[in-house]
Amino acid sequence: MDNRSIAAAVSVSEHTVHDHVKSILRKTACGNRTILIARIAG
């Protein structure tokens, strides 16, 4: 799901979504969303 779709679904700006995703990736030490999903899926 891209930032635009997420932003529309939760009624926030794309910039807000971008910042939150960036924060999650940093805190989980994942380089991108694909790596994050792989880690979650186990």
XYZ file of N, CA and C in Angstrom:
126
model
N 0.865 -1.172 0.000
C 0.000 0.000 0.000
C 0.909 1.232 0.000
N 0.630 2.167 -0.866
C 1.479 3.357 -0.950
C 1.019 4.437 0.029
N 1.881 5.435 0.218
C 1.594 6.498 1.185
C 0.291 7.221 0.872
N 0.015 7.446 -0.396
C -1.203 8.165 -0.784
C -2.446 7.396 -0.361
N -2.446 6.098 -0.590
C -3.598 5.261 -0.223
C -3.799 5.211 1.288
N -2.699 5.074 2.010
C -2.780 5.049 3.473
C -3.305 6.380 3.987
N -2.767 7.478 3.456
C -3.183 8.813 3.886
C -4.681 9.022 3.663
N -5.168 8.599 2.510
C -6.591 8.756 2.214
C -7.452 7.905 3.149
N -6.982 6.705 3.457
C -7.756 5.793 4.303
C -7.885 6.292 5.737
N -6.867 6.995 6.230
C -6.894 7.437 7.626
C -6.999 8.954 7.770
N -7.238 9.640 6.664
C -7.474 11.095 6.648
C -6.333 11.915 7.252
N -5.109 11.607 6.821
C -3.940 12.410 7.181
C -3.178 12.724 5.898
N -2.168 13.575 5.996
C -1.400 13.931 4.803
C -0.406 12.828 4.442
N 0.007 12.827 3.170
C 1.025 11.880 2.730
C 2.323 12.092 3.511
N 2.627 13.335 3.829
C 3.838 13.653 4.580
C 3.809 12.989 5.960
N 2.658 13.019 6.613
C 2.516 12.378 7.923
C 2.748 10.877 7.810
N 2.163 10.264 6.807
C 2.355 8.826 6.593
C 3.832 8.535 6.341
N 4.454 9.327 5.488
C 5.873 9.147 5.177
C 6.714 9.198 6.452
N 6.466 10.185 7.288
C 7.228 10.331 8.531
C 7.024 9.142 9.471
N 5.794 8.666 9.589
C 5.515 7.529 10.471
C 6.167 6.250 9.938
N 6.078 6.031 8.638
C 6.709 4.846 8.042
C 8.220 4.908 8.243
N 8.808 6.071 8.013
C 10.250 6.246 8.199
C 10.641 5.936 9.646
N 9.836 6.387 10.592
C 10.100 6.139 12.007
C 10.020 4.645 12.332
N 9.013 3.983 11.809
C 8.856 2.540 12.038
C 10.042 1.779 11.459
N 10.449 2.135 10.248
C 11.584 1.458 9.617
C 12.861 1.663 10.429
N 13.069 2.868 10.916
C 14.262 3.164 11.721
C 14.250 2.363 13.024
N 13.115 2.344 13.709
C 13.015 1.659 15.001
C 13.148 0.143 14.875
N 12.781 -0.399 13.730
C 12.870 -1.843 13.522
C 14.140 -2.237 12.778
N 14.959 -1.254 12.437
C 16.215 -1.481 11.698
C 15.968 -2.180 10.369
N 14.868 -1.823 9.718
C 14.549 -2.367 8.403
C 14.839 -1.300 7.349
N 15.449 -1.709 6.251
C 15.812 -0.762 5.209
C 14.645 -0.309 4.351
N 13.604 -1.132 4.270
C 12.441 -0.767 3.466
C 11.224 -1.579 3.910
N 10.086 -1.283 3.307
C 8.837 -1.947 3.708
C 8.856 -3.442 3.432
N 9.509 -3.840 2.346
C 9.569 -5.260 1.999
C 10.283 -6.050 3.086
N 11.401 -5.518 3.565
C 12.143 -6.174 4.640
C 11.302 -6.209 5.914
N 10.603 -5.125 6.202
C 9.743 -5.072 7.387
C 8.663 -6.149 7.326
N 7.992 -6.268 6.195
C 6.930 -7.272 6.040
C 7.500 -8.679 6.174
N 8.676 -8.912 5.588
C 9.310 -10.229 5.703
C 9.620 -10.546 7.158
N 10.084 -9.557 7.900
C 10.399 -9.757 9.316
C 9.124 -10.052 10.114
N 8.056 -9.321 9.824
C 6.791 -9.536 10.525
C 6.224 -10.919 10.212
N 6.314 -11.311 8.940
C 5.770 -12.598 8.507
C 6.551 -13.771 9.091
N 7.782 -13.474 9.482
C 8.582 -14.453 10.194
C 9.148 -15.528 9.370
